């Protein structure tokens, strides 16, 4: 028998249930239905779940339930493998905590300067989300204390271990109350031995919650096309104009290939951005924001550049080159297939790559299905694929005390845009990124440049 999926079956207060409804969370996802009753009863959990499954809420609701907002101390610690994941988790916790009064959530990750983090810690926080190395830095400097922690979450534990964080995690654990005095929730997509050891070391009689593979092979359709090397990049454009995904991730084996592909796609009028290792953190953030807010159709990356990338599942993954490692192929393919929807993997292979295709077939245990390049007809009536949104960058952010609501107010009240034409608004330290529908972009741009946000003039540009 499957667990009930109605949130109201959980021991959650009415205002929390109302907030979930306001967020549009109508039913629990399978991982939530399996883990929330146990976690809310105070059990330690080992939960096998991937990004996109609703796992963040599965540990955040129990963490919030354990919290006393009137006590000014760090009461929950969430360790994540990457900054991007930590920021995503922070955002989800903030959304879920909206129903409570004034719960402060702080992200502490490497790559950012220490001093503002120390200052924020001095102001106090209830929940800290961060990467193990930076959390440890703060513990060693004495800018963070964890003795009041009631919930410890290890998110994507397998990836943290893969990234070499085992020692840092052990050092952080020394600063926490003992297992019997805290709830320890471990989430991991896979459950290899080293994760089991982590559980044995840090948990108290944990209950394992494993779900059947949610993105089973049938949910991911793989199409193979035979191309020559000369045809390859052009074929990517054909495939995009044929399948017209809202967002796709294109993998190349080399940086040079990424660069060439972006140039070819841009020349065709397709909004493609490259994610590569030479970008500084700000540029990388900007690329990812544009991709996540649906104003970039294709993100082009090597496997290395895409490592640690936390983006929701995509409509399509394109293997511009076939990777020599079959496991990498499976990993790439796993990026598609949004919850409950079918994912599409398009593979372009030259004669020289047939050996690689063979190894993938062996690993997957099935033969590839080949399609003719000629099937890739333009389904857009000659219009290149366009993303549903464009991004406007306001040169001003948290440092100028700009908040989402200020921007939304300026766009709707002052400029008169419909709320439905406005997408994601992301406020960073120095910039704010607003997604708007292309049809109103000019009006929004002119209006913002001529008017005021939070009482002052701002500079805005279209990316
Ligand atoms: P996660 O796996 O935590 O990254 O969550 C994936 C996405 O699903 C996030 O955007 C969540 O806000 C959303 N989400 C989580 N739980 C639910 C739910 N019960 N119903 C609808 N959306 C959800």
PDB file of C-alpha atoms in Angstrom, residues 10-201:
ATOM      1  CA  UNK A  10       0.967  15.132   8.491  1.00  0.00           C
ATOM      2  CA  UNK A  11       1.322  16.596  11.982  1.00  0.00           C
ATOM      3  CA  UNK A  12       1.908  20.106  10.643  1.00  0.00           C
ATOM      4  CA  UNK A  13       0.300  23.283  11.987  1.00  0.00           C
ATOM      5  CA  UNK A  14      -2.440  24.927   9.932  1.00  0.00           C
ATOM      6  CA  UNK A  15      -0.333  27.919   8.879  1.00  0.00           C
ATOM      7  CA  UNK A  16       2.333  25.611   7.452  1.00  0.00           C
ATOM      8  CA  UNK A  17      -0.293  23.654   5.522  1.00  0.00           C
ATOM      9  CA  UNK A  18      -1.748  26.913   4.214  1.00  0.00           C
ATOM     10  CA  UNK A  19       1.676  28.029   3.057  1.00  0.00           C
ATOM     11  CA  UNK A  20       2.247  24.748   1.223  1.00  0.00           C
ATOM     12  CA  UNK A  21      -1.037  25.281  -0.549  1.00  0.00           C
ATOM     13  CA  UNK A  22      -0.050  28.843  -1.413  1.00  0.00           C
ATOM     14  CA  UNK A  23       3.184  27.473  -2.888  1.00  0.00           C
ATOM     15  CA  UNK A  24       1.131  25.182  -5.100  1.00  0.00           C
ATOM     16  CA  UNK A  25       2.302  22.006  -3.361  1.00  0.00           C
ATOM     17  CA  UNK A  26      -0.924  20.081  -3.695  1.00  0.00           C
ATOM     18  CA  UNK A  27       0.310  16.578  -3.003  1.00  0.00           C
ATOM     19  CA  UNK A  28       3.413  15.117  -1.480  1.00  0.00           C
ATOM     20  CA  UNK A  29       5.924  13.774  -3.938  1.00  0.00           C
ATOM     21  CA  UNK A  30       6.798  10.084  -3.414  1.00  0.00           C
ATOM     22  CA  UNK A  31       9.955  10.859  -1.416  1.00  0.00           C
ATOM     23  CA  UNK A  32       8.019  13.315   0.760  1.00  0.00           C
ATOM     24  CA  UNK A  33       5.204  10.818   1.361  1.00  0.00           C
ATOM     25  CA  UNK A  34       7.761   8.200   2.357  1.00  0.00           C
ATOM     26  CA  UNK A  35       9.999  10.333   4.552  1.00  0.00           C
ATOM     27  CA  UNK A  36       7.923  13.103   6.134  1.00  0.00           C
ATOM     28  CA  UNK A  37       5.846  10.953   8.546  1.00  0.00           C
ATOM     29  CA  UNK A  38       9.042   9.385   9.880  1.00  0.00           C
ATOM     30  CA  UNK A  39      11.117  12.545   9.945  1.00  0.00           C
ATOM     31  CA  UNK A  40       8.370  14.544  11.633  1.00  0.00           C
ATOM     32  CA  UNK A  41       8.221  11.809  14.266  1.00  0.00           C
ATOM     33  CA  UNK A  42      11.861  12.565  14.999  1.00  0.00           C
ATOM     34  CA  UNK A  43      13.501   9.576  13.313  1.00  0.00           C
ATOM     35  CA  UNK A  44      16.908   9.720  11.698  1.00  0.00           C
ATOM     36  CA  UNK A  45      16.599   8.975   7.989  1.00  0.00           C
ATOM     37  CA  UNK A  46      18.678   7.658   5.157  1.00  0.00           C
ATOM     38  CA  UNK A  47      16.724   8.784   2.129  1.00  0.00           C
ATOM     39  CA  UNK A  48      17.579   7.910  -1.400  1.00  0.00           C
ATOM     40  CA  UNK A  49      16.404  10.743  -3.594  1.00  0.00           C
ATOM     41  CA  UNK A  50      17.591  12.903  -6.434  1.00  0.00           C
ATOM     42  CA  UNK A  51      17.300  16.565  -7.272  1.00  0.00           C
ATOM     43  CA  UNK A  52      13.857  17.272  -8.656  1.00  0.00           C
ATOM     44  CA  UNK A  53      12.154  14.728  -6.417  1.00  0.00           C
ATOM     45  CA  UNK A  54      11.091  17.259  -3.806  1.00  0.00           C
ATOM     46  CA  UNK A  55      13.823  16.124  -1.415  1.00  0.00           C
ATOM     47  CA  UNK A  56      14.565  19.621  -0.148  1.00  0.00           C
ATOM     48  CA  UNK A  57      11.098  19.985   1.334  1.00  0.00           C
ATOM     49  CA  UNK A  58      11.384  16.422   2.668  1.00  0.00           C
ATOM     50  CA  UNK A  59      14.155  17.522   5.021  1.00  0.00           C
ATOM     51  CA  UNK A  60      13.241  21.203   5.378  1.00  0.00           C
ATOM     52  CA  UNK A  61       9.787  20.697   6.870  1.00  0.00           C
ATOM     53  CA  UNK A  62      11.130  18.485   9.707  1.00  0.00           C
ATOM     54  CA  UNK A  63      14.014  20.898  10.238  1.00  0.00           C
ATOM     55  CA  UNK A  64      11.578  23.789  10.575  1.00  0.00           C
ATOM     56  CA  UNK A  65       9.349  21.753  12.889  1.00  0.00           C
ATOM     57  CA  UNK A  66      12.324  21.216  15.231  1.00  0.00           C
ATOM     58  CA  UNK A  67      13.058  24.912  15.353  1.00  0.00           C
ATOM     59  CA  UNK A  68      12.271  27.446  18.037  1.00  0.00           C
ATOM     60  CA  UNK A  69      12.149  30.840  16.271  1.00  0.00           C
ATOM     61  CA  UNK A  70      12.445  32.702  19.559  1.00  0.00           C
ATOM     62  CA  UNK A  71      15.752  31.080  20.339  1.00  0.00           C
ATOM     63  CA  UNK A  72      18.559  32.992  18.664  1.00  0.00           C
ATOM     64  CA  UNK A  73      21.037  30.253  17.879  1.00  0.00           C
ATOM     65  CA  UNK A  74      21.856  28.068  14.911  1.00  0.00           C
ATOM     66  CA  UNK A  75      19.468  25.159  15.330  1.00  0.00           C
ATOM     67  CA  UNK A  76      19.776  23.489  11.946  1.00  0.00           C
ATOM     68  CA  UNK A  77      22.750  22.791   9.728  1.00  0.00           C
ATOM     69  CA  UNK A  78      22.451  21.642   6.113  1.00  0.00           C
ATOM     70  CA  UNK A  79      25.645  20.517   4.394  1.00  0.00           C
ATOM     71  CA  UNK A  80      25.632  20.522   0.580  1.00  0.00           C
ATOM     72  CA  UNK A  81      28.314  19.608  -1.956  1.00  0.00           C
ATOM     73  CA  UNK A  82      28.141  22.817  -4.005  1.00  0.00           C
ATOM     74  CA  UNK A  83      27.359  26.458  -3.667  1.00  0.00           C
ATOM     75  CA  UNK A  84      24.639  26.234  -6.287  1.00  0.00           C
ATOM     76  CA  UNK A  85      22.852  23.493  -4.395  1.00  0.00           C
ATOM     77  CA  UNK A  86      23.286  25.375  -1.099  1.00  0.00           C
ATOM     78  CA  UNK A  87      21.676  28.440  -2.609  1.00  0.00           C
ATOM     79  CA  UNK A  88      18.830  26.411  -4.022  1.00  0.00           C
ATOM     80  CA  UNK A  89      18.249  24.761  -0.655  1.00  0.00           C
ATOM     81  CA  UNK A  90      18.320  28.146   1.096  1.00  0.00           C
ATOM     82  CA  UNK A  91      15.683  29.475  -1.273  1.00  0.00           C
ATOM     83  CA  UNK A  92      13.437  26.484  -0.742  1.00  0.00           C
ATOM     84  CA  UNK A  93      13.789  26.746   3.058  1.00  0.00           C
ATOM     85  CA  UNK A  94      12.926  30.450   2.871  1.00  0.00           C
ATOM     86  CA  UNK A  95       9.816  29.651   0.825  1.00  0.00           C
ATOM     87  CA  UNK A  96       8.757  26.979   3.287  1.00  0.00           C
ATOM     88  CA  UNK A  97       9.524  29.209   6.278  1.00  0.00           C
ATOM     89  CA  UNK A  98       7.376  32.059   4.993  1.00  0.00           C
ATOM     90  CA  UNK A  99       4.581  30.933   7.305  1.00  0.00           C
ATOM     91  CA  UNK A 100       6.748  31.387  10.399  1.00  0.00           C
ATOM     92  CA  UNK A 101       7.804  34.673  11.835  1.00  0.00           C
ATOM     93  CA  UNK A 102      11.290  35.819  11.064  1.00  0.00           C
ATOM     94  CA  UNK A 103      13.307  32.694  10.610  1.00  0.00           C
ATOM     95  CA  UNK A 104      16.793  33.596   9.443  1.00  0.00           C
ATOM     96  CA  UNK A 105      18.536  31.333   6.962  1.00  0.00           C
ATOM     97  CA  UNK A 106      22.163  31.923   6.036  1.00  0.00           C
ATOM     98  CA  UNK A 107      24.206  30.428   3.200  1.00  0.00           C
ATOM     99  CA  UNK A 108      27.895  29.885   3.946  1.00  0.00           C
ATOM    100  CA  UNK A 109      29.911  28.719   0.970  1.00  0.00           C
ATOM    101  CA  UNK A 110      33.420  28.965  -0.301  1.00  0.00           C
ATOM    102  CA  UNK A 111      34.164  31.286  -3.183  1.00  0.00           C
ATOM    103  CA  UNK A 112      32.585  34.231  -1.350  1.00  0.00           C
ATOM    104  CA  UNK A 113      34.477  36.564   0.959  1.00  0.00           C
ATOM    105  CA  UNK A 114      34.494  35.659   4.643  1.00  0.00           C
ATOM    106  CA  UNK A 115      33.851  39.054   6.180  1.00  0.00           C
ATOM    107  CA  UNK A 116      30.205  39.560   5.114  1.00  0.00           C
ATOM    108  CA  UNK A 117      29.500  35.998   6.242  1.00  0.00           C
ATOM    109  CA  UNK A 118      31.031  36.683   9.644  1.00  0.00           C
ATOM    110  CA  UNK A 119      28.976  39.879   9.907  1.00  0.00           C
ATOM    111  CA  UNK A 120      25.774  38.022   9.043  1.00  0.00           C
ATOM    112  CA  UNK A 121      26.572  35.378  11.645  1.00  0.00           C
ATOM    113  CA  UNK A 122      27.003  38.081  14.247  1.00  0.00           C
ATOM    114  CA  UNK A 123      23.437  39.156  13.514  1.00  0.00           C
ATOM    115  CA  UNK A 124      22.312  35.631  14.299  1.00  0.00           C
ATOM    116  CA  UNK A 125      20.763  32.874  12.208  1.00  0.00           C
ATOM    117  CA  UNK A 126      18.470  29.964  12.921  1.00  0.00           C
ATOM    118  CA  UNK A 127      19.505  27.860   9.957  1.00  0.00           C
ATOM    119  CA  UNK A 128      22.845  27.574   8.219  1.00  0.00           C
ATOM    120  CA  UNK A 129      23.202  26.007   4.774  1.00  0.00           C
ATOM    121  CA  UNK A 130      26.655  25.593   3.293  1.00  0.00           C
ATOM    122  CA  UNK A 131      29.532  23.589   1.963  1.00  0.00           C
ATOM    123  CA  UNK A 132      31.611  21.568   4.456  1.00  0.00           C
ATOM    124  CA  UNK A 133      34.911  23.401   3.896  1.00  0.00           C
ATOM    125  CA  UNK A 134      33.554  26.860   4.545  1.00  0.00           C
ATOM    126  CA  UNK A 135      31.452  25.767   7.516  1.00  0.00           C
ATOM    127  CA  UNK A 136      34.607  24.329   9.011  1.00  0.00           C
ATOM    128  CA  UNK A 137      36.473  27.593   8.390  1.00  0.00           C
ATOM    129  CA  UNK A 138      33.869  29.424  10.412  1.00  0.00           C
ATOM    130  CA  UNK A 139      33.945  26.848  13.193  1.00  0.00           C
ATOM    131  CA  UNK A 140      37.713  27.122  13.445  1.00  0.00           C
ATOM    132  CA  UNK A 141      37.600  30.902  13.590  1.00  0.00           C
ATOM    133  CA  UNK A 142      34.892  30.786  16.196  1.00  0.00           C
ATOM    134  CA  UNK A 143      32.450  32.771  14.066  1.00  0.00           C
ATOM    135  CA  UNK A 144      29.963  29.881  14.089  1.00  0.00           C
ATOM    136  CA  UNK A 145      28.754  27.695  16.948  1.00  0.00           C
ATOM    137  CA  UNK A 146      26.764  24.529  16.411  1.00  0.00           C
ATOM    138  CA  UNK A 147      26.090  23.368  19.958  1.00  0.00           C
ATOM    139  CA  UNK A 148      22.387  24.257  19.718  1.00  0.00           C
ATOM    140  CA  UNK A 149      21.783  22.292  16.518  1.00  0.00           C
ATOM    141  CA  UNK A 150      18.710  20.077  16.690  1.00  0.00           C
ATOM    142  CA  UNK A 151      18.705  18.983  13.023  1.00  0.00           C
ATOM    143  CA  UNK A 152      21.689  18.079  10.890  1.00  0.00           C
ATOM    144  CA  UNK A 153      21.093  17.418   7.199  1.00  0.00           C
ATOM    145  CA  UNK A 154      23.631  15.848   4.864  1.00  0.00           C
ATOM    146  CA  UNK A 155      22.312  16.623   1.402  1.00  0.00           C
ATOM    147  CA  UNK A 156      23.666  14.710  -1.601  1.00  0.00           C
ATOM    148  CA  UNK A 157      25.947  12.823   0.731  1.00  0.00           C
ATOM    149  CA  UNK A 158      27.335  10.673  -2.081  1.00  0.00           C
ATOM    150  CA  UNK A 159      28.454  13.732  -4.001  1.00  0.00           C
ATOM    151  CA  UNK A 160      30.005  15.325  -0.952  1.00  0.00           C
ATOM    152  CA  UNK A 161      32.101  12.200  -0.490  1.00  0.00           C
ATOM    153  CA  UNK A 162      32.963  12.091  -4.195  1.00  0.00           C
ATOM    154  CA  UNK A 163      34.181  15.637  -3.877  1.00  0.00           C
ATOM    155  CA  UNK A 164      36.490  14.709  -1.031  1.00  0.00           C
ATOM    156  CA  UNK A 165      34.600  16.279   1.864  1.00  0.00           C
ATOM    157  CA  UNK A 166      34.759  13.243   4.203  1.00  0.00           C
ATOM    158  CA  UNK A 167      37.375  14.780   6.533  1.00  0.00           C
ATOM    159  CA  UNK A 168      35.659  18.143   6.623  1.00  0.00           C
ATOM    160  CA  UNK A 169      32.345  16.475   7.471  1.00  0.00           C
ATOM    161  CA  UNK A 170      34.032  14.563  10.299  1.00  0.00           C
ATOM    162  CA  UNK A 171      35.562  17.777  11.638  1.00  0.00           C
ATOM    163  CA  UNK A 172      32.217  19.597  11.461  1.00  0.00           C
ATOM    164  CA  UNK A 173      30.499  16.702  13.274  1.00  0.00           C
ATOM    165  CA  UNK A 174      32.793  17.220  16.286  1.00  0.00           C
ATOM    166  CA  UNK A 175      31.164  20.597  16.845  1.00  0.00           C
ATOM    167  CA  UNK A 176      27.628  19.207  16.869  1.00  0.00           C
ATOM    168  CA  UNK A 177      25.678  17.770  19.789  1.00  0.00           C
ATOM    169  CA  UNK A 178      25.932  13.941  19.897  1.00  0.00           C
ATOM    170  CA  UNK A 179      23.644  11.824  17.667  1.00  0.00           C
ATOM    171  CA  UNK A 180      21.195  11.166  20.499  1.00  0.00           C
ATOM    172  CA  UNK A 181      20.673  14.898  21.003  1.00  0.00           C
ATOM    173  CA  UNK A 182      19.966  15.781  17.380  1.00  0.00           C
ATOM    174  CA  UNK A 183      18.037  14.504  14.372  1.00  0.00           C
ATOM    175  CA  UNK A 184      20.305  13.536  11.491  1.00  0.00           C
ATOM    176  CA  UNK A 185      18.805  13.341   8.018  1.00  0.00           C
ATOM    177  CA  UNK A 186      20.970  11.938   5.262  1.00  0.00           C
ATOM    178  CA  UNK A 187      19.938  12.335   1.632  1.00  0.00           C
ATOM    179  CA  UNK A 188      21.810  10.707  -1.193  1.00  0.00           C
ATOM    180  CA  UNK A 189      21.056   9.728  -4.787  1.00  0.00           C
ATOM    181  CA  UNK A 190      23.088   6.549  -4.478  1.00  0.00           C
ATOM    182  CA  UNK A 191      24.006   4.395  -1.508  1.00  0.00           C
ATOM    183  CA  UNK A 192      27.555   3.126  -1.878  1.00  0.00           C
ATOM    184  CA  UNK A 193      29.587   1.750   1.060  1.00  0.00           C
ATOM    185  CA  UNK A 194      31.139   5.056   1.998  1.00  0.00           C
ATOM    186  CA  UNK A 195      27.697   6.618   2.442  1.00  0.00           C
ATOM    187  CA  UNK A 196      26.653   3.642   4.585  1.00  0.00           C
ATOM    188  CA  UNK A 197      29.723   4.294   6.763  1.00  0.00           C
ATOM    189  CA  UNK A 198      28.725   7.919   7.101  1.00  0.00           C
ATOM    190  CA  UNK A 199      25.277   6.827   8.294  1.00  0.00           C
ATOM    191  CA  UNK A 200      26.745   4.319  10.756  1.00  0.00           C
ATOM    192  CA  UNK A 201      29.008   6.976  12.189  1.00  0.00           C
TER     193      UNK A 201
END
